[in-house]
Short mmCIF file of C-alpha atoms in Angstrom, two decimals:
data_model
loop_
_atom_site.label_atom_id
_atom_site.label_comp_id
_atom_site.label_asym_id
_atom_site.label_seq_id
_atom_site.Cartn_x
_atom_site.Cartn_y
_atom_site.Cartn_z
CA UNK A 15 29.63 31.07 4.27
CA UNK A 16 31.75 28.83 1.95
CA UNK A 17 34.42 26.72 3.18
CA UNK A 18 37.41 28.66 2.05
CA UNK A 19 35.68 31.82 3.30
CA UNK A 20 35.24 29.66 6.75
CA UNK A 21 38.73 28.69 6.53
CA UNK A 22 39.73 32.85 5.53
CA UNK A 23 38.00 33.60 8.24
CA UNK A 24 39.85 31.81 10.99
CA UNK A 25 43.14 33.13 9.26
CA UNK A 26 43.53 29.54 7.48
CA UNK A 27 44.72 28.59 3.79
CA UNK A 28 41.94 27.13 1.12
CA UNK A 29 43.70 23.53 1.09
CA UNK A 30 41.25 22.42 -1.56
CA UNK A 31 41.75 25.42 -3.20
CA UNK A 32 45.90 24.97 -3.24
CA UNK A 33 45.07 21.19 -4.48
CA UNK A 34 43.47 22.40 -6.88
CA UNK A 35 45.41 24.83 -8.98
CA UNK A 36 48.18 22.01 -8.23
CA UNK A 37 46.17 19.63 -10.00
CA UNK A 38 44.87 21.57 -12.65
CA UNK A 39 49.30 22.46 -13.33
CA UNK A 40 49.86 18.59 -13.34
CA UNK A 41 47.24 18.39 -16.35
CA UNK A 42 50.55 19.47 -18.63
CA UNK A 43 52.77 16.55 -16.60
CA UNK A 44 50.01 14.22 -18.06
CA UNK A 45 50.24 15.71 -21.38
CA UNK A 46 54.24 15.28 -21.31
CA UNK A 47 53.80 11.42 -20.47
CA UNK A 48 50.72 10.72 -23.25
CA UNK A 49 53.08 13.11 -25.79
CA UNK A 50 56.38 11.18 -24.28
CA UNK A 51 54.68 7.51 -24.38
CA UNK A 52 52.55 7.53 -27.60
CA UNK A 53 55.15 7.23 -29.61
CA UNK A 54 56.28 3.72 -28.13
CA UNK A 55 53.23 2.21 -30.40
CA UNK A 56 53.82 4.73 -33.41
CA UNK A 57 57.36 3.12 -34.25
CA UNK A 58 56.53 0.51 -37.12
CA UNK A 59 53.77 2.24 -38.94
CA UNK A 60 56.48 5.45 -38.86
CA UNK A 61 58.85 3.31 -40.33
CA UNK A 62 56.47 2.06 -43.18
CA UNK A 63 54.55 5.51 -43.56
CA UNK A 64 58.14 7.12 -43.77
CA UNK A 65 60.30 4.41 -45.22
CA UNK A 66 63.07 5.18 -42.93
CA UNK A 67 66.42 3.11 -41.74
CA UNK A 68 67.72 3.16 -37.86
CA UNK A 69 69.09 6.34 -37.98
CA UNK A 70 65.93 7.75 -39.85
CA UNK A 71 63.22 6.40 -36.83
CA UNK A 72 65.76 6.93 -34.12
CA UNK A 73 65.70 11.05 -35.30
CA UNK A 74 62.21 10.35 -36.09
CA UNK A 75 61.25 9.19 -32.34
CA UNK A 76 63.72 11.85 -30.69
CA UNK A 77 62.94 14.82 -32.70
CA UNK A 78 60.11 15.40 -30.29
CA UNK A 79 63.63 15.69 -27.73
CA UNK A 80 64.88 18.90 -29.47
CA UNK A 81 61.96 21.06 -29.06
CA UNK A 82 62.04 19.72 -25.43
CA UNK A 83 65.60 20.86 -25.13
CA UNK A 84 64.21 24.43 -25.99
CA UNK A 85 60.92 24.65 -24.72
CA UNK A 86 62.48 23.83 -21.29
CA UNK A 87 65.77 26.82 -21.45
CA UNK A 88 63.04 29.63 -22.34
CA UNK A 89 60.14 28.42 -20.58
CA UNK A 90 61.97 29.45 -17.18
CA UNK A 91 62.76 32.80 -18.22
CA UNK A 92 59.96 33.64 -20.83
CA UNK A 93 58.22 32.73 -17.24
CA UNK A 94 60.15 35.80 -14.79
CA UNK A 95 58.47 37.52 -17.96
CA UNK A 96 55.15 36.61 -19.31
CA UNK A 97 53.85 35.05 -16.51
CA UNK A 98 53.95 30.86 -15.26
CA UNK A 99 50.42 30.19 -16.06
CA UNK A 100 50.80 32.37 -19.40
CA UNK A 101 53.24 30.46 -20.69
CA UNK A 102 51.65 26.70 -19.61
CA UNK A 103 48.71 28.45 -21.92
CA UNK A 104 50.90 28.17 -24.78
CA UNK A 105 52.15 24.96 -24.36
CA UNK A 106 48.21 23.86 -24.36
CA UNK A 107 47.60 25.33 -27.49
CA UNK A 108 51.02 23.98 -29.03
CA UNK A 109 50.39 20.21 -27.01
CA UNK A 110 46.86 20.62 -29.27
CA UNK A 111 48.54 21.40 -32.74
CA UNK A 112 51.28 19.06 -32.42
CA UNK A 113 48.95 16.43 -31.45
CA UNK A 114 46.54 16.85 -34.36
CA UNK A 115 49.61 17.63 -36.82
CA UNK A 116 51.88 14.23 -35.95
CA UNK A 117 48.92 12.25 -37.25
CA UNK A 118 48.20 13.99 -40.22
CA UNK A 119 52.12 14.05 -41.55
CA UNK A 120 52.91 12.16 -44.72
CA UNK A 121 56.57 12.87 -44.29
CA UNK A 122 59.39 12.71 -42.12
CA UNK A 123 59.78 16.47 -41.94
CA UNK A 124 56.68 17.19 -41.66
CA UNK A 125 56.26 14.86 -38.41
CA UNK A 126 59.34 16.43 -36.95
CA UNK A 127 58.62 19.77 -37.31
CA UNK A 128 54.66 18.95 -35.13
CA UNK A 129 56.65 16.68 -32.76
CA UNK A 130 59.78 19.69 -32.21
CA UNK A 131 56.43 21.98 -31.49
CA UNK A 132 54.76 19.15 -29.07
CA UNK A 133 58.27 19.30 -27.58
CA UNK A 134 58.17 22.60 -26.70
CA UNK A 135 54.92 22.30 -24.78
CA UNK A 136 56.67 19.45 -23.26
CA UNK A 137 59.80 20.84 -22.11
CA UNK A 138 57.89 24.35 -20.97
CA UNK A 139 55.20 21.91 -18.95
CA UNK A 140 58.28 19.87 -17.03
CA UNK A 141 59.86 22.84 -15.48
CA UNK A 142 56.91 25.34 -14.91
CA UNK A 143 54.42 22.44 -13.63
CA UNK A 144 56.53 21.39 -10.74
CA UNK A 145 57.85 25.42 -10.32
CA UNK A 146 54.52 26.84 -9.76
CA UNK A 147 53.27 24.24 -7.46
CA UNK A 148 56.71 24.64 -5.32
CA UNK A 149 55.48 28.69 -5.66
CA UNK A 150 51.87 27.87 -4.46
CA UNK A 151 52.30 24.59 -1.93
CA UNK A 152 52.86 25.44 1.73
CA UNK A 153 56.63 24.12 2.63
CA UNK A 154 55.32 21.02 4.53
CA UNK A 155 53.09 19.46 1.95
CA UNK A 156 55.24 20.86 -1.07
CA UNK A 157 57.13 17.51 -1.89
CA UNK A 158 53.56 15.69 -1.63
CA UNK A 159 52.22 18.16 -4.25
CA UNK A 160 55.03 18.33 -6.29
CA UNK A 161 55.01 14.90 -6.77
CA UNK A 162 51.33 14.64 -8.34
CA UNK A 163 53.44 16.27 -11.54
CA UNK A 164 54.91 12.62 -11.80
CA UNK A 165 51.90 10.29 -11.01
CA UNK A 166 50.26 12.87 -13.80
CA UNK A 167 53.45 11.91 -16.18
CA UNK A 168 53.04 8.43 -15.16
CA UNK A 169 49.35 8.33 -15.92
CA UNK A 170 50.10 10.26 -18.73
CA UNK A 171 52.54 7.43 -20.01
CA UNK A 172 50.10 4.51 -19.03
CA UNK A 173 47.45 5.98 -20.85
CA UNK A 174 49.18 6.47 -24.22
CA UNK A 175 50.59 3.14 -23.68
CA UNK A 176 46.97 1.66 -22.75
CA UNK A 177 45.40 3.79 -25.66
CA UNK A 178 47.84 2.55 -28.08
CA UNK A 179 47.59 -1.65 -26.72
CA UNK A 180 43.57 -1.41 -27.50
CA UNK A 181 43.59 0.61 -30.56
CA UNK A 182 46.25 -1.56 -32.28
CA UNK A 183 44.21 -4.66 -30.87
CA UNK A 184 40.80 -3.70 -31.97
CA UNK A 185 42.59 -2.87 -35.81
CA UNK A 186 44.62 -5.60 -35.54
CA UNK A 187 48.06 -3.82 -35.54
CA UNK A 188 49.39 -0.28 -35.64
CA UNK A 189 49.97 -0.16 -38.99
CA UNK A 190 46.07 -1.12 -40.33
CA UNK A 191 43.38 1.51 -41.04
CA UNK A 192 41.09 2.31 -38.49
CA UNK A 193 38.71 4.52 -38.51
CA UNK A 194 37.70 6.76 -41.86
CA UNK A 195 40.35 4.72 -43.32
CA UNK A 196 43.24 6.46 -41.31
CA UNK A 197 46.18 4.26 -40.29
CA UNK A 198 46.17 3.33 -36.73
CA UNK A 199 49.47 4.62 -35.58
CA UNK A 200 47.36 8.01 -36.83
CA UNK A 201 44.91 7.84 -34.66
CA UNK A 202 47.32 7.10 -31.39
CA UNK A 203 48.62 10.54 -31.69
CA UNK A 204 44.96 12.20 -32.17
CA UNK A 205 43.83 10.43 -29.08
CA UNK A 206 46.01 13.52 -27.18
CA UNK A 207 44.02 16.19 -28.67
CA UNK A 208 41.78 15.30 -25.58
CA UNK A 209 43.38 15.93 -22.57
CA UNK A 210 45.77 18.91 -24.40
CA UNK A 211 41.75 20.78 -24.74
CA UNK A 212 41.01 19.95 -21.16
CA UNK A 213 44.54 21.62 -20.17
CA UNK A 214 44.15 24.74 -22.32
CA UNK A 215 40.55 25.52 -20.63
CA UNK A 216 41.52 24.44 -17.25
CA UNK A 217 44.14 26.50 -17.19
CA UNK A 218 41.98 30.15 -17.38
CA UNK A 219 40.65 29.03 -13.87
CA UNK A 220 43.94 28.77 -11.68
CA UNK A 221 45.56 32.35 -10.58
CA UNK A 222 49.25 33.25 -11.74
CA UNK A 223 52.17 32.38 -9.43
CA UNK A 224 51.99 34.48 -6.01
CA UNK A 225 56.04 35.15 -6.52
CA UNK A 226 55.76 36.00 -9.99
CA UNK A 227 53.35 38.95 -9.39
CA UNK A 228 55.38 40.22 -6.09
CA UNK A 229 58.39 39.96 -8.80
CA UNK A 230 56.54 42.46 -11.32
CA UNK A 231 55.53 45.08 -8.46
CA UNK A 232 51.86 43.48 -8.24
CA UNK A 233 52.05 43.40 -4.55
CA UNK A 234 48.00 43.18 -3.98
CA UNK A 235 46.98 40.84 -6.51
CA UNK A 236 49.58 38.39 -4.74
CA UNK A 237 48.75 39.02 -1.60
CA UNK A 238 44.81 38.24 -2.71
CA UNK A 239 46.43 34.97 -4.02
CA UNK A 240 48.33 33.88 -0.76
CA UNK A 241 45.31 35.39 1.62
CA UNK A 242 43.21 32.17 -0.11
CA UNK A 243 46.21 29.83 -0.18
CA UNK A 244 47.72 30.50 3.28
CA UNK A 245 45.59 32.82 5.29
CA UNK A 246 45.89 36.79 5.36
CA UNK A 247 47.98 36.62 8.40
CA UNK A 248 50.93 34.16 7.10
CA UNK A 249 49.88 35.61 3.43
CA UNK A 250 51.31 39.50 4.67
CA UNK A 251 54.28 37.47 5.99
CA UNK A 252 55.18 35.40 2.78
CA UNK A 253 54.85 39.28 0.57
CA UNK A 254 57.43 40.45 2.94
CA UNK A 255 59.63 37.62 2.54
CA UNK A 256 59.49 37.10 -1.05
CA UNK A 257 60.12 40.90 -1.35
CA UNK A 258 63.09 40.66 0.91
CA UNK A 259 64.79 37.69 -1.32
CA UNK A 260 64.43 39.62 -4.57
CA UNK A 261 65.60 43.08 -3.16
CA UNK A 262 68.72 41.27 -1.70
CA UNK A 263 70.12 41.26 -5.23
CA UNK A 264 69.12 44.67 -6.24
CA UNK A 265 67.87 43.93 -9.49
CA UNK A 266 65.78 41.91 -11.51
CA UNK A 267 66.78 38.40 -12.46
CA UNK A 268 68.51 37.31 -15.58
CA UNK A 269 70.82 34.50 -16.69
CA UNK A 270 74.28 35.92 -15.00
CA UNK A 271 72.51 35.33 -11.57
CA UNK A 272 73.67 31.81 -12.20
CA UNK A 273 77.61 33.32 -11.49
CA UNK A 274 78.57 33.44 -8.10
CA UNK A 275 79.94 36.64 -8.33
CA UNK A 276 82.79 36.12 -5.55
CA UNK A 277 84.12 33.67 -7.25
CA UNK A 278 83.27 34.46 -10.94
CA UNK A 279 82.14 30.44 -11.01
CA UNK A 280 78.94 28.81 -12.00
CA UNK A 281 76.81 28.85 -8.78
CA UNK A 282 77.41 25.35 -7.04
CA UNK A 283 73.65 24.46 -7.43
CA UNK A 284 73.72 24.88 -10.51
CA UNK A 285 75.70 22.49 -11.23
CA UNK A 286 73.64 19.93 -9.13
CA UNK A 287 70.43 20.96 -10.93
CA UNK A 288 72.70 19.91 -14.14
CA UNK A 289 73.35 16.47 -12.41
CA UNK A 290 70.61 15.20 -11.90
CA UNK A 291 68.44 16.52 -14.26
CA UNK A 292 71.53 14.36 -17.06
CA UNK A 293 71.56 11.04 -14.44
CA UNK A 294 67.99 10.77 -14.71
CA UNK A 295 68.20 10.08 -17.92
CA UNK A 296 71.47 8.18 -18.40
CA UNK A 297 70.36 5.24 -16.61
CA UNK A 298 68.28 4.83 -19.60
CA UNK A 299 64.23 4.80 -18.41
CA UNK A 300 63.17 6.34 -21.49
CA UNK A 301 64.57 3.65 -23.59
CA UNK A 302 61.56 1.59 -21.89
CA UNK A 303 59.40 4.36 -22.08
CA UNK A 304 59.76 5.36 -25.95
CA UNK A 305 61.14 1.73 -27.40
CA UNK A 306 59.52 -0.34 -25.31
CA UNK A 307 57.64 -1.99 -28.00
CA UNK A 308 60.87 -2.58 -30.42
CA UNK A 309 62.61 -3.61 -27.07
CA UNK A 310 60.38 -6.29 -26.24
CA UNK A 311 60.20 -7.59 -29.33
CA UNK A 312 63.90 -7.45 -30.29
CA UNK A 313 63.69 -9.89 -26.86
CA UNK A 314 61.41 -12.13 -29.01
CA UNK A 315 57.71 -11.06 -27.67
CA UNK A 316 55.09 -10.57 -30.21
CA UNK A 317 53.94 -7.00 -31.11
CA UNK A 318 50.70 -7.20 -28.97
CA UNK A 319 52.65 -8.71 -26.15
CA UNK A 320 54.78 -6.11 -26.16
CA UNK A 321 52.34 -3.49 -25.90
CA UNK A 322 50.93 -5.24 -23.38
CA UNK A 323 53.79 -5.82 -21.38
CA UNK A 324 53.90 -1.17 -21.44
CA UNK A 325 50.73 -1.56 -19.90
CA UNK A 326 51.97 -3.33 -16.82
CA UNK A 327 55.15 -1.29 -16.85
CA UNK A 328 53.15 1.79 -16.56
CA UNK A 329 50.65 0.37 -14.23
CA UNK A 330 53.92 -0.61 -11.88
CA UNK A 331 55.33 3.08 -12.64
CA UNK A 332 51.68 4.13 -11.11
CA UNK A 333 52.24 2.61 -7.75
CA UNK A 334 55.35 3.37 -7.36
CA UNK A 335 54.92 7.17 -7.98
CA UNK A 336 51.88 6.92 -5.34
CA UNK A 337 54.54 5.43 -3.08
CA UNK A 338 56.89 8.16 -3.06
CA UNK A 339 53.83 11.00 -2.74
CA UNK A 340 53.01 9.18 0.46
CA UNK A 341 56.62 9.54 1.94
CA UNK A 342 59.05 12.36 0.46
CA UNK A 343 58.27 14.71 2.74
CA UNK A 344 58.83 12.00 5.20
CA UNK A 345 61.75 10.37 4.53
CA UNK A 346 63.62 13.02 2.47
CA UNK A 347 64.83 14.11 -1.19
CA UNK A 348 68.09 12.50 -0.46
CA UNK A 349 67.44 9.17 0.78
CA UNK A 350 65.01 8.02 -1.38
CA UNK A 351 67.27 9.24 -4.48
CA UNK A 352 70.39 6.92 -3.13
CA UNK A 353 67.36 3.95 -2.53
CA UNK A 354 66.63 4.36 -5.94
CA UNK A 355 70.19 4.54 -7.81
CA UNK A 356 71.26 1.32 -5.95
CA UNK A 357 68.20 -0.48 -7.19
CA UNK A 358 68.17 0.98 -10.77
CA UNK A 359 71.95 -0.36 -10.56
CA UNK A 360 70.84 -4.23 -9.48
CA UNK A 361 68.09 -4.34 -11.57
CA UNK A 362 70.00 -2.95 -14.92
CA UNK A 363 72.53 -5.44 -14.17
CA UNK A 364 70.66 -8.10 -13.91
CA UNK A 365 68.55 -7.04 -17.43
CA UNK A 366 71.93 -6.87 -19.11
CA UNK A 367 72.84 -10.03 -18.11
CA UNK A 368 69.34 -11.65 -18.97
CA UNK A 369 69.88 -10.00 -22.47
CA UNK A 370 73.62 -11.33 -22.37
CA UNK A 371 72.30 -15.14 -22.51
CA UNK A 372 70.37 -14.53 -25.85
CA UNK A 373 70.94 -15.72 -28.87
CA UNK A 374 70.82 -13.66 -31.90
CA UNK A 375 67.82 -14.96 -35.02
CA UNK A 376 68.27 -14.05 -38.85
CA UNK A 377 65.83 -11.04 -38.24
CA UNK A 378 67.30 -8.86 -36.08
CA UNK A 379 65.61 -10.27 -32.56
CA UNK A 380 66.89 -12.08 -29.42
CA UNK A 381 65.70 -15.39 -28.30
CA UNK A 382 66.01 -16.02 -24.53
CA UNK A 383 65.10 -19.06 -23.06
CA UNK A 384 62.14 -18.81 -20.40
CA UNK A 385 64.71 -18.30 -17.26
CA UNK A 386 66.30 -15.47 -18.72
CA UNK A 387 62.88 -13.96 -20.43
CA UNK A 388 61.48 -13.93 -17.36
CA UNK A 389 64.64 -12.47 -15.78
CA UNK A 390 64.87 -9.98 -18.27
CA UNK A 391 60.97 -9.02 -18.16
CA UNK A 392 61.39 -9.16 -14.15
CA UNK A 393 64.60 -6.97 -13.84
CA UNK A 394 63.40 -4.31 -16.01
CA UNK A 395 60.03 -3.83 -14.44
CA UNK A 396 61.15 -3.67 -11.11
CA UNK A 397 63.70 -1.17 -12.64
CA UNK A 398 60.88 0.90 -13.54
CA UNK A 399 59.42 0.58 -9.78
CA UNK A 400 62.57 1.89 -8.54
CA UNK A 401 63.02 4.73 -10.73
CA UNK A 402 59.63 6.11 -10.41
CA UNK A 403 59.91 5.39 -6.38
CA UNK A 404 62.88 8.08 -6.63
CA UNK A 405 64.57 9.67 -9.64
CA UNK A 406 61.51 10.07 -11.75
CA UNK A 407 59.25 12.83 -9.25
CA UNK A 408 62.20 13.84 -7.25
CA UNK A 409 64.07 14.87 -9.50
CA UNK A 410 61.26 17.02 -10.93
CA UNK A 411 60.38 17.94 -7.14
CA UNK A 412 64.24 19.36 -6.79
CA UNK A 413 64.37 21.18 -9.41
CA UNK A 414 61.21 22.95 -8.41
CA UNK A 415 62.23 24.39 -5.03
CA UNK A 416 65.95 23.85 -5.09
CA UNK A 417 67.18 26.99 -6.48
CA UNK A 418 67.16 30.24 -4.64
CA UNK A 419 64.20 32.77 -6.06
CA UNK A 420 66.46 34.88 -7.83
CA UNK A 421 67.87 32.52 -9.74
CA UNK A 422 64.86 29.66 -9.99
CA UNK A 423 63.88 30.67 -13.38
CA UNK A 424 67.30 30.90 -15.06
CA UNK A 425 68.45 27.67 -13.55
CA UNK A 426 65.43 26.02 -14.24
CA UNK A 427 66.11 26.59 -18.23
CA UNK A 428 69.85 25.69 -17.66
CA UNK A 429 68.82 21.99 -16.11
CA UNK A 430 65.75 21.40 -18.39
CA UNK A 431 68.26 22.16 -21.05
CA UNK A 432 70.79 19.65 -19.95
CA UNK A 433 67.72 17.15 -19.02
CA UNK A 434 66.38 17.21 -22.60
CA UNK A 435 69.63 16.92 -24.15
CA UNK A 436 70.42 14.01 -22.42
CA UNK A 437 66.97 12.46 -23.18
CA UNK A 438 67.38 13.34 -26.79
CA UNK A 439 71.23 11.98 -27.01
CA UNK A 440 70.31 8.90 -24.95
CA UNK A 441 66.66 8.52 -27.28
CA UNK A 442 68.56 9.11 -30.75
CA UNK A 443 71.69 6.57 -29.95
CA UNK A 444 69.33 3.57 -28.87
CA UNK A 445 68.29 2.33 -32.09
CA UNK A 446 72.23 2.36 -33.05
CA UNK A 447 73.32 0.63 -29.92
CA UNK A 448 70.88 -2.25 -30.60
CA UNK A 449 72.62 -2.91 -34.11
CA UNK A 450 75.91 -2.41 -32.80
CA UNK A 451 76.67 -3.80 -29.06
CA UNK A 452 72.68 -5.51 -28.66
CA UNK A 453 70.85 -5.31 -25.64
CA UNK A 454 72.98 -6.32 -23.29
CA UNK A 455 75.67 -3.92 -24.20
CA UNK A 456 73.26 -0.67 -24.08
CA UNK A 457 71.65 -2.10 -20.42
CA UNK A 458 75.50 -2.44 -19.46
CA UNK A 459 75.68 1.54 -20.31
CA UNK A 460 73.04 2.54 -18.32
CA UNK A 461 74.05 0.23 -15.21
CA UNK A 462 77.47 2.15 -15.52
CA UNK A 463 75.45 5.52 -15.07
CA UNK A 464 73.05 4.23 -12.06
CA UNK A 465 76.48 3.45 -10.37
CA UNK A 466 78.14 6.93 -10.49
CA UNK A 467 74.64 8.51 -9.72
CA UNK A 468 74.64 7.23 -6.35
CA UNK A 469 78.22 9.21 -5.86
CA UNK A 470 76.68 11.67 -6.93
CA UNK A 471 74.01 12.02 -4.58
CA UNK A 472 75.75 11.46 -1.55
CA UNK A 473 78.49 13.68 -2.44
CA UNK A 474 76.70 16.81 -4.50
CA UNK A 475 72.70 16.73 -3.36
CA UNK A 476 71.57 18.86 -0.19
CA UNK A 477 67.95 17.63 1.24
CA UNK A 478 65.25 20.26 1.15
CA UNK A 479 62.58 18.98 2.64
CA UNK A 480 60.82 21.23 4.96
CA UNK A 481 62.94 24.13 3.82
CA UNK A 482 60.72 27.12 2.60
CA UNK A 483 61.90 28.52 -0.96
CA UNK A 484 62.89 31.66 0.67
CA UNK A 485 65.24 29.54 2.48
CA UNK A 486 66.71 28.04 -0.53
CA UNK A 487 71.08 29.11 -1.09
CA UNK A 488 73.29 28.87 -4.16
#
């Protein structure tokens, strides 16, 4: 007898099995760091390949933003109807034709229109990766699970940024041919077309979403699902429950779920899932994460430094992800978001003053002295530590089980919408708040938003740890 027969038999759930399928999911949170990061070495040889101003490679690097925007408000409800696993199939396929397509542009609307379709597979992979493990994970390792998505972003991120630091140091800079005579920066995108295979395969061998098949009447194959992820006993019990949650509303779901329809008001939790899936990104992370390269050497470190120096920042981002895994279903949601917007609020403080101190050469870049380089380097790694501790997988871990079944798809799209958006706006206005207010003026932005986010929290957020989706109000 097999182990998960062994474990079927004694009315058990296939653990390794439920790892698994969770794993297999987080394959498209690594894809949506490597698409997210590679970019970060791409930005010079896009500005020579292109010939473009501020404005140009700011649109350039947050194009990729706007398909996000969309892929994550109809990957939640092309989801209720096609299927979760279904539609993460589609985002493989366009994560493998954006990948190959981004290297191959010779123009800048060429390259947006591949990185817009990348962004789709992006923005469908955020929301539905963390949704289906939250519809698969038993309640009391579901946080645990849930956050694998971000160590698979982080990895994701470290790898691009690790791919890009030894391909532009073995050619000698990102914008020198490489291999066949292709630039570089080319080949940083094609490394993707990689992992974006392995996803598409992998996917064929994980079943569809338990809830998703009770939703469309397929009662048996769900229960056959939850009998190997839970045990037949607890799996007839979970049927009955999910079935009792969707027939409370009568009908099946669509976007005016999201109306409270006593008071005629956007659902309360809505308007949470909103918060903090904008906060997260106006304190600024992806500025590091996409611009980390220009950032570091608008500070005054040399190109290869600079990549470098997204190595160790995604290395950090690692460990601190690994952290959080090991203690959110400890500690709580709630606490560890409040730890992390009071430290993202120090430590962006303490950049902007760092920056502050500079002074400003002919080209463009900031010289710091030593004290405040280090400062500055210091400040904004730690930063990183402290995002990826809290915001960056709980955030993603929220949004996954927060919302009550009925609703879980539509506000899914509503809060990847508004978490794109922000990225994109945030992405996009970068590049212009260097030439107009410098470094220290942009860091002072973000430290303004860390601050309010820790209202926020204590006031808005409910914890949910523990708390079985079927428990879940709005």
């Amino acid at each position: 007898m097999t182990a998960s027969g062994a474990a079927a038999a004694k009315g058990e759930g296939d653990f390794a099995f439920v790892l698994l399928i969770s794993c297999v999911a987080t394959i498209g949170g690594f894809l949506f760091g490597f698409d997210s990061g590679v970019i970060n070495g791409t930005v010079e040889g896009l500005q020579k390949a292109f010939n473009s101003d501020s404005v140009g490679t700011g649109f350039n690097v947050a194009s990729m933003l706007l398909g996000c925007a969309v892929g994550a408000f109809t990957a939640g409800r092309l989801a209720d109807i096609l299927g979760r696993r279904n539609v993460l199939i589609v985002a493989a396929v366009f994560f493998i034709v954006s990948a190959w397509g981004s290297g191959v542009a010779n123009g800048s609307l060429e390259f947006v229109i591949y990185r817009v379709l990348g962004g789709l597979a992006v923005g469908a992979a955020s929301v539905l990766a963390p949704a289906y493990i939250s519809e698969v994970a038993p309640a009391r390792v579901r946080g645990r699970l849930a956050t694998i998505q971000q160590i698979a972003i982080i990895a994701g991120l470290f790898f691009s940024f690790l791919s890009n630091y030894l391909l532009a140091s073995a050619a000698g800079g990102s914008t020198q041919d490489f291999w066949f005579g292709f630039a570089t920066w080319r080949w940083m995108f094609w490394m993707e077309l990689v992992p974006a295979s392995i996803f598409f395969f992998a996917l064929f061998a994980i079943p569809e979403s338990p809830r998703f098949l009770v939703l469309k009447g397929r009662k048996e194959q769900a229960l056959a699902v939850l009998t190997r992820l839970v045990g037949p006993t607890a799996a007839a019990q979970k049927v009955a429950e999910i079935e009792a949650s969707l027939a409370a509303d009568h009908h099946r779901p669509r976007f005016s779920d999201l109306i409270d329809s006593s008071t005629k008001r956007v659902r309360t939790i809505v308007w949470v899932g909103i918060g903090l899936a904008t906060f997260q990104q106006l304190v600024g992370i992806n500025v590091i994460f996409y611009y980390g390269a220009v950032l570091w050497q608008a500070a005054g470190f040399t190109e290869n430094d600079a990549l470098l120096t997204n190595v160790l920042s995604g290395a950090l981002s690692i460990g601190a992800v690994i952290v959080a895994l090991l203690v959110i279903d400890k500690i709580g949601r709630k606490p560890m978001l409040i730890i992390g917007s009071v430290g993202m609020a120090v430590t962006l403080a303490l950049a902007a003053y760092a920056f502050s101190t500079g002074e400003l050469m002919e080209n463009g870049n900031l010289r710091l002295d030593s004290d405040m380089g280090v400062l500055a380097l210091v400040a904004a790694n730690v930063y990183v530590v402290f995002f990826n501790f809290s915001w960056g997988p709980v955030m993603w871990v929220m949004l996954g089980e927060m919302f009550p079944n009925q609703i879980r798809g539509s506000g899914l799209a509503v809060a990847g919408l508004a978490q794109w958006g922000s990225n994109f706006m945030i992405t996009w206005t970068f590049p212009m708040l260097l030439a107009a207010i410098g470094l220290a003026g942009a860091y002072g932005i973000y430290t303004f938003f860390a601050v309010v986010s820790v209202w926020f929290v204590i006031r808005m957020v409910r914890e949910t740890k523990g708390l079985e989706l079927e428990e879940m109000k709005g």
